[in-house]
Tab-separated table of C-alpha atoms and ligand atoms in Angstrom:
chain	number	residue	atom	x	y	z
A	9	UNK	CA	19.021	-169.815	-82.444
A	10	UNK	CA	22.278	-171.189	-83.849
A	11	UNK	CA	24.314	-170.624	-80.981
A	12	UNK	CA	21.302	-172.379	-78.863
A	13	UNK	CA	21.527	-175.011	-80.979
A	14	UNK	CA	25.227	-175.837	-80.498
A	15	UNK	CA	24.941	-175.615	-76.903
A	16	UNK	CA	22.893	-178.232	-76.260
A	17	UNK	CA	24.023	-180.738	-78.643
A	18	UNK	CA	27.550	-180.293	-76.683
A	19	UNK	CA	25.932	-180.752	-73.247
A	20	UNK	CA	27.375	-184.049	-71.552
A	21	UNK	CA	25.477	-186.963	-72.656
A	22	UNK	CA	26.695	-190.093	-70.515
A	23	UNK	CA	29.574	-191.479	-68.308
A	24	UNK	CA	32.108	-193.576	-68.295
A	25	UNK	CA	33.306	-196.245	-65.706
A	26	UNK	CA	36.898	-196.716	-65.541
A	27	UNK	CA	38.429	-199.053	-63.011
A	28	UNK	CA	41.093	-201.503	-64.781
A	29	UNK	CA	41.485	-205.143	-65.098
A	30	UNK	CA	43.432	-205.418	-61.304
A	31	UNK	CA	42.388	-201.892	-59.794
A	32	UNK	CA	39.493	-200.418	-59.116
A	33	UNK	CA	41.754	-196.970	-59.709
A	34	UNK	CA	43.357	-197.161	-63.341
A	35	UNK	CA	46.415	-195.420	-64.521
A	36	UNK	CA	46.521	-194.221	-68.350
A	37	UNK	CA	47.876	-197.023	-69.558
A	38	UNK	CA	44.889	-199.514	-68.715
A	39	UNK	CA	42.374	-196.617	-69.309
A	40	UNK	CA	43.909	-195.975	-72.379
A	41	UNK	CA	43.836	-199.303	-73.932
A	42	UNK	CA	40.402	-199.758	-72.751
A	43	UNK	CA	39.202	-196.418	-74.954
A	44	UNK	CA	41.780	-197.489	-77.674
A	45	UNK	CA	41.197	-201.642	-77.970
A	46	UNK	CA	38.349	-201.624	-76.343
A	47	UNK	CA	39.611	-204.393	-73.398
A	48	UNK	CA	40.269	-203.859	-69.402
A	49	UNK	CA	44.118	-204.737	-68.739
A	50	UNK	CA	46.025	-204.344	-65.857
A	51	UNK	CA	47.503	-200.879	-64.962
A	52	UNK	CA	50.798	-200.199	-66.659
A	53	UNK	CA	49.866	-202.458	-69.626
A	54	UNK	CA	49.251	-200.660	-73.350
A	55	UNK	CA	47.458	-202.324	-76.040
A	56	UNK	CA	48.072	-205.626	-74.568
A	57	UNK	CA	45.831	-208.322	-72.320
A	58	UNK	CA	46.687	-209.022	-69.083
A	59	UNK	CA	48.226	-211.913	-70.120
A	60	UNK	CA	50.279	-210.037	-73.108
A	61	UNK	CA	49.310	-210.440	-75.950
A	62	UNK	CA	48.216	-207.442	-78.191
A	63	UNK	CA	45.093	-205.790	-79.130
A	64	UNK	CA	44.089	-204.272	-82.102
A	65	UNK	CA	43.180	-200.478	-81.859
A	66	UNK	CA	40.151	-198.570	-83.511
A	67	UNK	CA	43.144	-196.269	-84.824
A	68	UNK	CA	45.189	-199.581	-86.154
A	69	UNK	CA	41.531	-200.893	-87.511
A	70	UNK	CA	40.775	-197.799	-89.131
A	71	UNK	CA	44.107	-197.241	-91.075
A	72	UNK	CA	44.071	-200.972	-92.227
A	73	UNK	CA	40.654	-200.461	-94.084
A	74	UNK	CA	41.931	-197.198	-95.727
A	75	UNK	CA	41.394	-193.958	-93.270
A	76	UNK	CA	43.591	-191.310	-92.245
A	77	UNK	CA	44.849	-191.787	-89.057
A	78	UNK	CA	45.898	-188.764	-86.730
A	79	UNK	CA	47.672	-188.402	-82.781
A	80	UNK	CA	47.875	-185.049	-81.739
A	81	UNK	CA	48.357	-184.588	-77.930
A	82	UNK	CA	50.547	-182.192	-75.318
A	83	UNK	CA	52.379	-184.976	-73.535
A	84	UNK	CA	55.314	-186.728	-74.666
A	85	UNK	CA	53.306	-188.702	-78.293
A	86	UNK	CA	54.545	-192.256	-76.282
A	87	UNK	CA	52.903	-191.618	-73.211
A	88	UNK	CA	50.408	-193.833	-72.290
A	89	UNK	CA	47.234	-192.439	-74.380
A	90	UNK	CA	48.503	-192.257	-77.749
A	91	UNK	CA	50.856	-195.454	-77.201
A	92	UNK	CA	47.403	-197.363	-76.572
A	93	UNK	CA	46.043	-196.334	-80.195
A	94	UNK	CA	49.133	-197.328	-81.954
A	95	UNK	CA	51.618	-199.253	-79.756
A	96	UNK	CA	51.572	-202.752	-77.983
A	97	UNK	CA	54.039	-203.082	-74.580
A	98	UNK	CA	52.727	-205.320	-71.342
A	99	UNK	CA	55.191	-202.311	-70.064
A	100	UNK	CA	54.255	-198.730	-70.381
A	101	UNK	CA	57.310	-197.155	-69.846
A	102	UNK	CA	59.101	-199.209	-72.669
A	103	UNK	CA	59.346	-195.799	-74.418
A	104	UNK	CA	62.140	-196.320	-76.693
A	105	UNK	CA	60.453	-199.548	-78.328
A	106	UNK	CA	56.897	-197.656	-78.154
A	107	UNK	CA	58.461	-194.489	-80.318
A	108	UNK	CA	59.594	-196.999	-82.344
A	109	UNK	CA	56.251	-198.401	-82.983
A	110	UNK	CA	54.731	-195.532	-83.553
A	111	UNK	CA	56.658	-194.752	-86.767
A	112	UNK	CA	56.338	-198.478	-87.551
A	113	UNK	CA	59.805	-199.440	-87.236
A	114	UNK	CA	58.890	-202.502	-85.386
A	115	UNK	CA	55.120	-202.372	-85.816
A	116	UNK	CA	54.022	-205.583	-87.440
A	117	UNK	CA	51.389	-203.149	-88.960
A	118	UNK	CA	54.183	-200.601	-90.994
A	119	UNK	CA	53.537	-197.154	-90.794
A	120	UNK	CA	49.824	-196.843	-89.308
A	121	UNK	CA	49.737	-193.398	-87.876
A	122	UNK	CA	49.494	-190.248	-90.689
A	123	UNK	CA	49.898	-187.281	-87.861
A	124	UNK	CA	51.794	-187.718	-85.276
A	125	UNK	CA	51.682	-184.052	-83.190
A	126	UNK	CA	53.180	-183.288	-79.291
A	127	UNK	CA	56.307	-183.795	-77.664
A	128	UNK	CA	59.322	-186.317	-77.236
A	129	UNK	CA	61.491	-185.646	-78.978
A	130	UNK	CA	64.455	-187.189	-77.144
A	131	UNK	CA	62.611	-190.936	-77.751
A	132	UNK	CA	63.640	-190.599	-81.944
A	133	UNK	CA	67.250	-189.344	-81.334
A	134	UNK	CA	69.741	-192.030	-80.860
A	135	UNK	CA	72.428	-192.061	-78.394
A	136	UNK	CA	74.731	-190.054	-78.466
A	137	UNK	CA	73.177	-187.305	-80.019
A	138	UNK	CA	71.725	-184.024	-77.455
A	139	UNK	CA	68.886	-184.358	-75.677
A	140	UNK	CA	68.271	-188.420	-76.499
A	141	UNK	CA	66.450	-190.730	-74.171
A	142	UNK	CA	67.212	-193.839	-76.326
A	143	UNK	CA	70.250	-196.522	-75.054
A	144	UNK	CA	70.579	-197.573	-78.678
A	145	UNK	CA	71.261	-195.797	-81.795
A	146	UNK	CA	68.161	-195.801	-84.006
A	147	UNK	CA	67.446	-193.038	-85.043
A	148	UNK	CA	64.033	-192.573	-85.782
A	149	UNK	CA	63.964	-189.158	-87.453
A	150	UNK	CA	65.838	-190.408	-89.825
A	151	UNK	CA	63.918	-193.678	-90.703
A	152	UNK	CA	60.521	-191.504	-90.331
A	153	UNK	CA	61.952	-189.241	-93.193
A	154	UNK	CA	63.120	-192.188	-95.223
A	155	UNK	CA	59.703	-193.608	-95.169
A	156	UNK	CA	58.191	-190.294	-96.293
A	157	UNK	CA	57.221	-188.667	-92.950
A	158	UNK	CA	57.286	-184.789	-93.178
A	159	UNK	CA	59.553	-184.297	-90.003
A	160	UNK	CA	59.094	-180.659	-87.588
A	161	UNK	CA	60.862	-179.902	-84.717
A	162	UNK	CA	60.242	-176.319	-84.079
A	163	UNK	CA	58.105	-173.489	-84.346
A	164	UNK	CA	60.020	-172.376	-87.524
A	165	UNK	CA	59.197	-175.968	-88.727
A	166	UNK	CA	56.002	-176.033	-87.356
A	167	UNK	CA	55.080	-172.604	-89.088
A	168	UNK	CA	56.365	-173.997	-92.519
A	169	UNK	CA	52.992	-176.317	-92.442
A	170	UNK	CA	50.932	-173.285	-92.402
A	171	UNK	CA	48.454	-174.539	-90.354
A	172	UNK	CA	48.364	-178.041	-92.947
A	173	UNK	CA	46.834	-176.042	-95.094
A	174	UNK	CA	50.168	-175.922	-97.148
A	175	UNK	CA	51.758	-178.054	-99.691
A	176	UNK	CA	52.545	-180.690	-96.973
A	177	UNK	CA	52.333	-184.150	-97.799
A	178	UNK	CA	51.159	-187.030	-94.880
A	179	UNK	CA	52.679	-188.703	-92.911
A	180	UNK	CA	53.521	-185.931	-90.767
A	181	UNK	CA	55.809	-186.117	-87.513
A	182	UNK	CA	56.046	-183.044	-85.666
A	183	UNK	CA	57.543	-183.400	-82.117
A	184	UNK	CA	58.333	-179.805	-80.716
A	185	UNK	CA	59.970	-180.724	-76.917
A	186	UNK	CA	62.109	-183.026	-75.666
A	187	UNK	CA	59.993	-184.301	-73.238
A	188	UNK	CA	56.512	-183.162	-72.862
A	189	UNK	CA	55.423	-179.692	-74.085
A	190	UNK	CA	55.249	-177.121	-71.769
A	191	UNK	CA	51.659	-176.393	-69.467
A	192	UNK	CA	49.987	-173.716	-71.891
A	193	UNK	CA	50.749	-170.904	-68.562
A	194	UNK	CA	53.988	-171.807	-69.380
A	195	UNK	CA	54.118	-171.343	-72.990
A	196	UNK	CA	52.556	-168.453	-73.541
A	197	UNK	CA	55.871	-166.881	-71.829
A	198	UNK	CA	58.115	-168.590	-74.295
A	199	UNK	CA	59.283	-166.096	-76.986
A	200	UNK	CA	57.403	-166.329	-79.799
A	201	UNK	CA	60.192	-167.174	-82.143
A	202	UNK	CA	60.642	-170.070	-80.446
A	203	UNK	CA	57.471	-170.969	-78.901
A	204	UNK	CA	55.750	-174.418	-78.601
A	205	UNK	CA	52.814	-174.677	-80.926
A	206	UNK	CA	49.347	-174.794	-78.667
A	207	UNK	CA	46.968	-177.528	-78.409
A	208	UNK	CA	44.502	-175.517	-80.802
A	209	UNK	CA	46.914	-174.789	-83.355
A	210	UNK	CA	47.917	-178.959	-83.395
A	211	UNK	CA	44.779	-179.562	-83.892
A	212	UNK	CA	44.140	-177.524	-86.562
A	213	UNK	CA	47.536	-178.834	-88.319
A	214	UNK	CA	45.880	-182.454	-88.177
A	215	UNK	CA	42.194	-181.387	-89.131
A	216	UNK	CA	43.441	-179.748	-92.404
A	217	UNK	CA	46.270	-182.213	-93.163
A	218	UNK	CA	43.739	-184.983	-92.558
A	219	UNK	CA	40.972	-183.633	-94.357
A	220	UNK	CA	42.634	-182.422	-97.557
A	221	UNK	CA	44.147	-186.184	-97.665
A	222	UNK	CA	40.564	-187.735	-97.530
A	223	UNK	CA	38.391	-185.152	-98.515
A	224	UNK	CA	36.165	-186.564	-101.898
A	225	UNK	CA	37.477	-189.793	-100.932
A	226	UNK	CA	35.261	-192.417	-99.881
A	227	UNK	CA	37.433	-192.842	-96.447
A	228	UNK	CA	37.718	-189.843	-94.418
A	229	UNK	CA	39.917	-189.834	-90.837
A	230	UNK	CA	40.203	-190.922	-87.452
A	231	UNK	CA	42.406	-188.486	-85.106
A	232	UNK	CA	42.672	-188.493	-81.108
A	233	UNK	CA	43.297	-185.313	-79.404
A	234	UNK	CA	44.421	-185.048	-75.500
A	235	UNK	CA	44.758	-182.765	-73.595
A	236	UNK	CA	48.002	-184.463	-71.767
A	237	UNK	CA	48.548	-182.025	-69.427
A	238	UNK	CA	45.425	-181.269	-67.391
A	239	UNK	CA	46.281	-184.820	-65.511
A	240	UNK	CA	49.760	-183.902	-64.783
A	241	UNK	CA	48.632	-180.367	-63.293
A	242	UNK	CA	46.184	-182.441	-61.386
A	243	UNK	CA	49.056	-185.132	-60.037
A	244	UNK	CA	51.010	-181.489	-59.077
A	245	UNK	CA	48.142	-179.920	-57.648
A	246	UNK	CA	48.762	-176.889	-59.830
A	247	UNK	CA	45.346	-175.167	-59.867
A	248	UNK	CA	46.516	-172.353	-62.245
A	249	UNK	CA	48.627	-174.700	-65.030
A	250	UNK	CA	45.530	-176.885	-64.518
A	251	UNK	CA	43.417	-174.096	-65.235
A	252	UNK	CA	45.253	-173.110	-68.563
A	253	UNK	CA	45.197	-176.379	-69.790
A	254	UNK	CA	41.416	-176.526	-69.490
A	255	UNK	CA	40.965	-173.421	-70.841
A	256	UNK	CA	43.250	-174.570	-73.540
A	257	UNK	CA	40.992	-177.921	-74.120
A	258	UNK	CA	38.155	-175.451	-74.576
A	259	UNK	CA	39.523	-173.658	-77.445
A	260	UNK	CA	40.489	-177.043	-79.042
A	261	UNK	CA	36.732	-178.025	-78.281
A	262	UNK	CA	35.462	-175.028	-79.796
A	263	UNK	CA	37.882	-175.526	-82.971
A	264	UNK	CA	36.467	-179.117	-83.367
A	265	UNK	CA	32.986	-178.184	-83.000
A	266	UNK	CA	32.751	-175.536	-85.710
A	267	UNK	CA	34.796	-177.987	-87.630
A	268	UNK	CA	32.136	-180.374	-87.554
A	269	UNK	CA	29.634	-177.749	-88.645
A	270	UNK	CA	31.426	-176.861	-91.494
A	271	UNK	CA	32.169	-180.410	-92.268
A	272	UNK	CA	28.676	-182.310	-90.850
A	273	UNK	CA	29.750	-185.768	-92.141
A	274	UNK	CA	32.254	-185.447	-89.092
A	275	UNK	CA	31.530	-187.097	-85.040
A	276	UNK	CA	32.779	-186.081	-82.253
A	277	UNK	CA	33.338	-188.186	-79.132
A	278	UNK	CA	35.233	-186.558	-75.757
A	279	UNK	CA	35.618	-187.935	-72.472
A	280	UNK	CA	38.413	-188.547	-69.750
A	281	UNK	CA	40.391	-191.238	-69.274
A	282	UNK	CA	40.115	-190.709	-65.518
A	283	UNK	CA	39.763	-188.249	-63.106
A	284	UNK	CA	43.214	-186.927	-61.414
A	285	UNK	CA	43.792	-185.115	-58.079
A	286	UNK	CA	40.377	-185.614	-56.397
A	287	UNK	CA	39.848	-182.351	-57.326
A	288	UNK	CA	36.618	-180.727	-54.972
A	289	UNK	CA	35.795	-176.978	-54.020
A	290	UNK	CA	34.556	-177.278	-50.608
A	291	UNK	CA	33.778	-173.103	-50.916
A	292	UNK	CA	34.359	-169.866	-51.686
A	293	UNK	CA	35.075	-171.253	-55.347
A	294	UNK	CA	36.906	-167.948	-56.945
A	295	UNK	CA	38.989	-169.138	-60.392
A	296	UNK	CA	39.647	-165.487	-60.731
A	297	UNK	CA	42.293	-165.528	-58.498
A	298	UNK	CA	44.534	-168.040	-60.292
A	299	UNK	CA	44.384	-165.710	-63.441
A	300	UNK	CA	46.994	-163.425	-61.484
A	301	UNK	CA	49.701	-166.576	-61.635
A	302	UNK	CA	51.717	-166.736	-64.980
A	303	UNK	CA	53.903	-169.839	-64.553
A	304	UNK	CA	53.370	-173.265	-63.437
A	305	UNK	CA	54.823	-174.608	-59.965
A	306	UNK	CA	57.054	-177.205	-62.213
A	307	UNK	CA	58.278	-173.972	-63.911
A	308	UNK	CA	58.762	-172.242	-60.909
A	309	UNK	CA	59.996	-174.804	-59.206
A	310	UNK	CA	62.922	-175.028	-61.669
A	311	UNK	CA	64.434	-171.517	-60.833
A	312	UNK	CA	63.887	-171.815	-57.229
A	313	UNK	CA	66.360	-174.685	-57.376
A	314	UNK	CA	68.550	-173.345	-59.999
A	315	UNK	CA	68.567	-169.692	-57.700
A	316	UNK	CA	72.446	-169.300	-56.917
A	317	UNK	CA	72.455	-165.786	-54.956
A	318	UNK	CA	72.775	-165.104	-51.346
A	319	UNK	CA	69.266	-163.387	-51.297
A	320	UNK	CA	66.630	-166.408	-51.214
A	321	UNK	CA	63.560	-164.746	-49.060
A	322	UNK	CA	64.234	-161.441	-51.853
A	323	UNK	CA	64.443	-163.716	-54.537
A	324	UNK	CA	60.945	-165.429	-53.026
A	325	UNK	CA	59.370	-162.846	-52.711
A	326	UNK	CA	60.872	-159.873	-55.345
A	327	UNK	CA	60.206	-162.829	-58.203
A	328	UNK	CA	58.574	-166.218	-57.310
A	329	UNK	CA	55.911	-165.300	-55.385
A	330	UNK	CA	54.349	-162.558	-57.984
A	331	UNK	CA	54.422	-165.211	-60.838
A	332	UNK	CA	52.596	-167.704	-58.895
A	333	UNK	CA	50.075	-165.070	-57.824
A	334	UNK	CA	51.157	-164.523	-53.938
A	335	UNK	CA	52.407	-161.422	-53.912
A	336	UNK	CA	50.009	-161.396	-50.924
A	337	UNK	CA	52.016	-164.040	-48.953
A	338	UNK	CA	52.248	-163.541	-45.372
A	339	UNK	CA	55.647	-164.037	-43.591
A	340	UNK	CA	54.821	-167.691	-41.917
A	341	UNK	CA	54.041	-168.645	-45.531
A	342	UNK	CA	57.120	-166.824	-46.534
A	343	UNK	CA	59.130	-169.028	-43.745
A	344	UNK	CA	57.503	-172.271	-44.738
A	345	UNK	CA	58.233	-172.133	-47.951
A	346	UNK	CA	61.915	-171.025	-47.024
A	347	UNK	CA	62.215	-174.293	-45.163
A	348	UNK	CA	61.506	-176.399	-47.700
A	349	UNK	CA	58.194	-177.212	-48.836
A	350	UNK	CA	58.008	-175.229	-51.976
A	351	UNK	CA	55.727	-176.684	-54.522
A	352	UNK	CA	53.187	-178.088	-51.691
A	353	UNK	CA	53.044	-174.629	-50.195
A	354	UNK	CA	52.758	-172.770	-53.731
A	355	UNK	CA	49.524	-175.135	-54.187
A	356	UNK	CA	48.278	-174.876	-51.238
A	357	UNK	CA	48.710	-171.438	-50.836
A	358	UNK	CA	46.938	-170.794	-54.732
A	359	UNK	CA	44.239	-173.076	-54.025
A	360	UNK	CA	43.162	-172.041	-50.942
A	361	UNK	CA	43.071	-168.915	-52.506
A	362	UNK	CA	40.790	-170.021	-55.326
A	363	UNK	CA	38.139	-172.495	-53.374
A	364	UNK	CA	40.120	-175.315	-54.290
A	365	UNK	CA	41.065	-178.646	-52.216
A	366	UNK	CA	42.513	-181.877	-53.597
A	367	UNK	CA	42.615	-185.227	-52.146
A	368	UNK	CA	45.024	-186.906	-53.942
A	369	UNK	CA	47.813	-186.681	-56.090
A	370	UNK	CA	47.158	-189.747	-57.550
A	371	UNK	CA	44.190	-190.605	-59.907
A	372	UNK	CA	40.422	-191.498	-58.614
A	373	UNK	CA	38.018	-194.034	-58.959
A	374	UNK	CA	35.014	-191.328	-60.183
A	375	UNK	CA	33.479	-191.687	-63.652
A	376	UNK	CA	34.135	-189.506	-66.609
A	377	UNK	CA	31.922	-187.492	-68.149
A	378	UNK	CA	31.179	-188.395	-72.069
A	379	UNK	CA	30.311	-185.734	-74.414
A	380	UNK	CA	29.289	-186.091	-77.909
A	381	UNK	CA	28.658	-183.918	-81.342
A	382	UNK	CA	27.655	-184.427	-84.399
A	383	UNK	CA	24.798	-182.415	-86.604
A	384	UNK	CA	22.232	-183.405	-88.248
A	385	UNK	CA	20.711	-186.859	-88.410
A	386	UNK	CA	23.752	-188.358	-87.291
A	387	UNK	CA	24.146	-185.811	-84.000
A	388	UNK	CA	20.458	-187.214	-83.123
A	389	UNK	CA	21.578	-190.540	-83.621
A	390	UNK	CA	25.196	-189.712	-81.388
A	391	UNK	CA	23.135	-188.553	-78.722
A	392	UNK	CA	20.430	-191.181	-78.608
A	393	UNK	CA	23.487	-194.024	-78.913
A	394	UNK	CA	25.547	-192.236	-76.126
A	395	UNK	CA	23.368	-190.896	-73.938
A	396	UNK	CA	23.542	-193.008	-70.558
A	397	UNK	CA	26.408	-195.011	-68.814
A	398	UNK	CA	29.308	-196.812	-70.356
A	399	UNK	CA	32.116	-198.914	-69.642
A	400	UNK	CA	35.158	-197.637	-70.975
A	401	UNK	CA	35.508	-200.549	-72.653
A	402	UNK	CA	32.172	-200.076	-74.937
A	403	UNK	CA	33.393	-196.966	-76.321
A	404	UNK	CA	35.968	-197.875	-79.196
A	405	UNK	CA	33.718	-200.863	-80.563
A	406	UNK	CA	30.907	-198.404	-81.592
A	407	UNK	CA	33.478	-196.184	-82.870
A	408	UNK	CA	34.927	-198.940	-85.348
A	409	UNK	CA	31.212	-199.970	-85.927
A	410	UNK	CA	30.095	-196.270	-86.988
A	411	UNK	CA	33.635	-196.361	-89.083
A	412	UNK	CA	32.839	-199.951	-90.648
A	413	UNK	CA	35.925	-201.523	-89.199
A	414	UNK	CA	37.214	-204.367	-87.542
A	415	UNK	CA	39.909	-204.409	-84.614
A	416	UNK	CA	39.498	-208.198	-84.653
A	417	UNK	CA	41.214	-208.233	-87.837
A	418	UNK	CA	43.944	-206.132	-86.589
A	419	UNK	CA	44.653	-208.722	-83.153
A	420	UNK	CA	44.850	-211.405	-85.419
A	421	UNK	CA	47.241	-209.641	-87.493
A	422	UNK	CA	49.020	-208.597	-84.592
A	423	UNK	CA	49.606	-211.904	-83.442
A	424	UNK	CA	49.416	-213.599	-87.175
A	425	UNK	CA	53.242	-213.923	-86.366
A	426	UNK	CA	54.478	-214.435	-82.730
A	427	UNK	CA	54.412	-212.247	-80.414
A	428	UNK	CA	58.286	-211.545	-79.796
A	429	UNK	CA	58.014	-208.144	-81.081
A	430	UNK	CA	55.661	-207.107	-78.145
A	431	UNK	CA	58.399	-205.890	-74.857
A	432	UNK	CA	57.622	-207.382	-71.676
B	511	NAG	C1	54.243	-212.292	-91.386
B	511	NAG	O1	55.349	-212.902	-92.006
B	511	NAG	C2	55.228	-213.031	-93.418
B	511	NAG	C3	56.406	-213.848	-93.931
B	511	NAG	O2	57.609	-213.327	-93.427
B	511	NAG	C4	55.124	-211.635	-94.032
B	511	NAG	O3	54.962	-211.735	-95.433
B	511	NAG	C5	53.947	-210.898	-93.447
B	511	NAG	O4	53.912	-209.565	-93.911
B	511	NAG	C6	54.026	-210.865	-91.929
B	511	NAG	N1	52.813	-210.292	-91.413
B	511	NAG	C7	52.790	-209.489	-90.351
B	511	NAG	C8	51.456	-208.934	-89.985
B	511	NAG	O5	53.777	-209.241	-89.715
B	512	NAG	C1	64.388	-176.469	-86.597
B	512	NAG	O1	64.567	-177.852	-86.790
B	512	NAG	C2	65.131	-178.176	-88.045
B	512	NAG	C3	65.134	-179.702	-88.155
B	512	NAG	O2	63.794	-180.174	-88.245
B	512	NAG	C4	66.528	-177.593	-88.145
B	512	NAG	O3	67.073	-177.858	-89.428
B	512	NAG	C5	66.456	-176.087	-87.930
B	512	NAG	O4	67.760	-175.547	-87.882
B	512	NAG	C6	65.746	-175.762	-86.626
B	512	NAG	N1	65.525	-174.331	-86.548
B	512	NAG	C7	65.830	-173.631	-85.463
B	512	NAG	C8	65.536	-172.187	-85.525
B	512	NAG	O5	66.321	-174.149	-84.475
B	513	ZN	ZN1	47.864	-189.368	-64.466
């Protein structure tokens, strides 16, 4: 009956709307500060208004009344979705200054974020060093470990916090690719000596890190977890890195659920920030056949370009071709892709395969399905509260309501002393 029992408390429960403050389409950025601040802004805008000035976030309002606060996410950490929980920039792509909020260098908050998990590395080297994105020298490793952060940058780092379950003090900073971590298809290649910690095993760094800083206190945690890269295999077209990744988000799922079972004064809240790729499958829907493709097209794409022999069609179809499951390729396909159009003939040739069709490689207008969990008296009070159809908006006020805390306070703190701080 147990298993029963789990099943339907994690059906979907609702739906989110989530057009932006100036398009009815949103990018991460406005659909992020929406679920983070709980306010439409204009796309490309984090944490801000549409006329700039800042907005507190339930993350901000929970670590200002005394909870653990927690990031953990595939992409680059400043990308748009954890920026909008603990940065403020009427520019998204200000990722140098966002990095540099997120460690509270320039945060008129301090230090507000406990676990900060995913990629980007090159945002907290300065100049100068390898691998930096930054056009200034701050170097934010550095200040993170002078404040106290527990800084990882590998998997040997990353396996020296034993899951959190070690001797590992918060705030933690783990940041384990320059840019964003690889599409799970890719990383399961990667030698495991060196390979990029999962989504699953993040997210178990951050629940037991978390909880043994809160647990028997009277203040327990707040943590996002995204799946980062489902939307960029979507904006690709990538059926089988988009498969991974999903596959990937249902392990992390899984992890959280069982956590909340074992830990039932714990809630659970997932949806999408939007939809990405207008992904349909018109018929003949057969996922099976992306299982036979073992690296991404960005992956692939790489070492087609970086291919230096005299041998491409071989090369195509000896090595390429196999990994992206096409062994079956016929010769016109062979040609086509010969001429040029590699990555949009990998995906088409993959999804037509698998049932697939996309109509965009942009993001869509549909609503998101919102799923809930929590046992007990408060999962039948989660479901009767959630159940039905939201505005993005609505969904971070009745998470700082269940938590007892106020993003007003944080906005007016955020703006208690100018503004300057916020890039434009
Ligand atoms: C505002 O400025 C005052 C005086 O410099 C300082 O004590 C205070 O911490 C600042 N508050 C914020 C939220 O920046
Ligand atoms: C991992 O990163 C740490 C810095 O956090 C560095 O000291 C160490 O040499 C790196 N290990 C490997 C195997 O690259
Ligand atoms: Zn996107």
């Amino acid at each position: 009956m147990h298993s029963f029992f789990v099943l339907t408390q994690s059906q979907p429960v609702g739906l989110t709307r989530t057009q932006s403050a100036n398009n009815l389409v949103t990018d991460s950025g406005a659909a992020g500060t929406a679920l983070a601040c709980g306010f439409k802004t204009n796309n490309g805008a984090l944490g801000v208004l549409p006329n700039g000035q800042p907005v507190g976030s339930v993350l901000e309002a929970a670590k200002l009344n005394g909870f653990k606060t927690g990031l953990v996410v595939t992409s680059t950490i400043n990308h748009a979705t954890p920026a909008a929980y603990s940065a403020h920039s009427a520019d998204r792509n200000a990722y140098a200054q966002i990095a540099a909020q997120q460690v509270g260098y320039s945060h008129p908050l301090g230090q507000a974020v406990d676990v900060l998990l995913g990629g980007g590395r090159c945002y907290f080297k300065p100049e100068g060093s390898s691998a930096s994105c930054r056009e200034d020298n701050i170097d934010l490793f550095a200040y993170a470990e002078k404040r106290g952060y527990h800084v990882a940058q590998n998997r040997s780092d990353f396996d020296a916090l034993d899951l959190g379950r070690g001797n590992v003090r918060l705030p933690i900073l783990g940041l384990f690719n320059d840019g964003d971590l690889s599409y799970e298809v890719d990383r399961k290649q990667q030698a495991e000596d060196v390979r990029e910690p999962s989504l699953s095993e993040m997210t178990e760094v951050g629940l037991n890190a978390l909880h043994r800083a809160t647990h028997c206190k009277e203040k327990g945690f707040f943590m996002m977890i995204e799946a980062s890269r489902i939307d960029h295999a979507s904006h690709a077209n990538d059926p089988a890195a988009h498969l991974w990744d999903v596959l990937e988000y249902n392990n992390v799922m899984d992890k959280v659920l069982k956590w909340i079972d074992a830990h039932p004064d714990t809630a659970m809240i997932s949806v999408a920030d939007h939809e990405t790729g207008g992904i349909t499958l018109p018929s003949r829907h057969d996922p099976s056949r992306l299982t036979s493709a073992t690296q991404s097209i960005e992956y692939l794409t790489e070492l087609w370009e970086n291919y230096d022999g005299s041998d491409r069609r071989g090369y195509l179809t000896s090595d390429i071709l196999p990994a992206y499951g096409l062994s079956d390729a016929s010769g016109s396909d062979i040609d086509s892709i010969l001429s040029g159009s590699f990555a949009s003939r990998l995906s088409a040739l993959l999804s037509s395969r698998a049932g697939i069709a996309w109509g965009t490689g942009g993001h869509t207008a549909v609503d998101t399905t919102l799923y809930a969990y929590a046992v007990g008296d408060m999962g039948e009070q989660l479901k009767l509260d959630v159940a039905g159809s939201f505005d993005n908006t609505e969904l971070p006020w009745y998470v700082a309501d269940a938590l007892k805390v106020d993003m007003d306070e944080v906005t007016a703190l955020l703006r208690g002393n100018g503004t300057d701080w916020v890039p434009t």
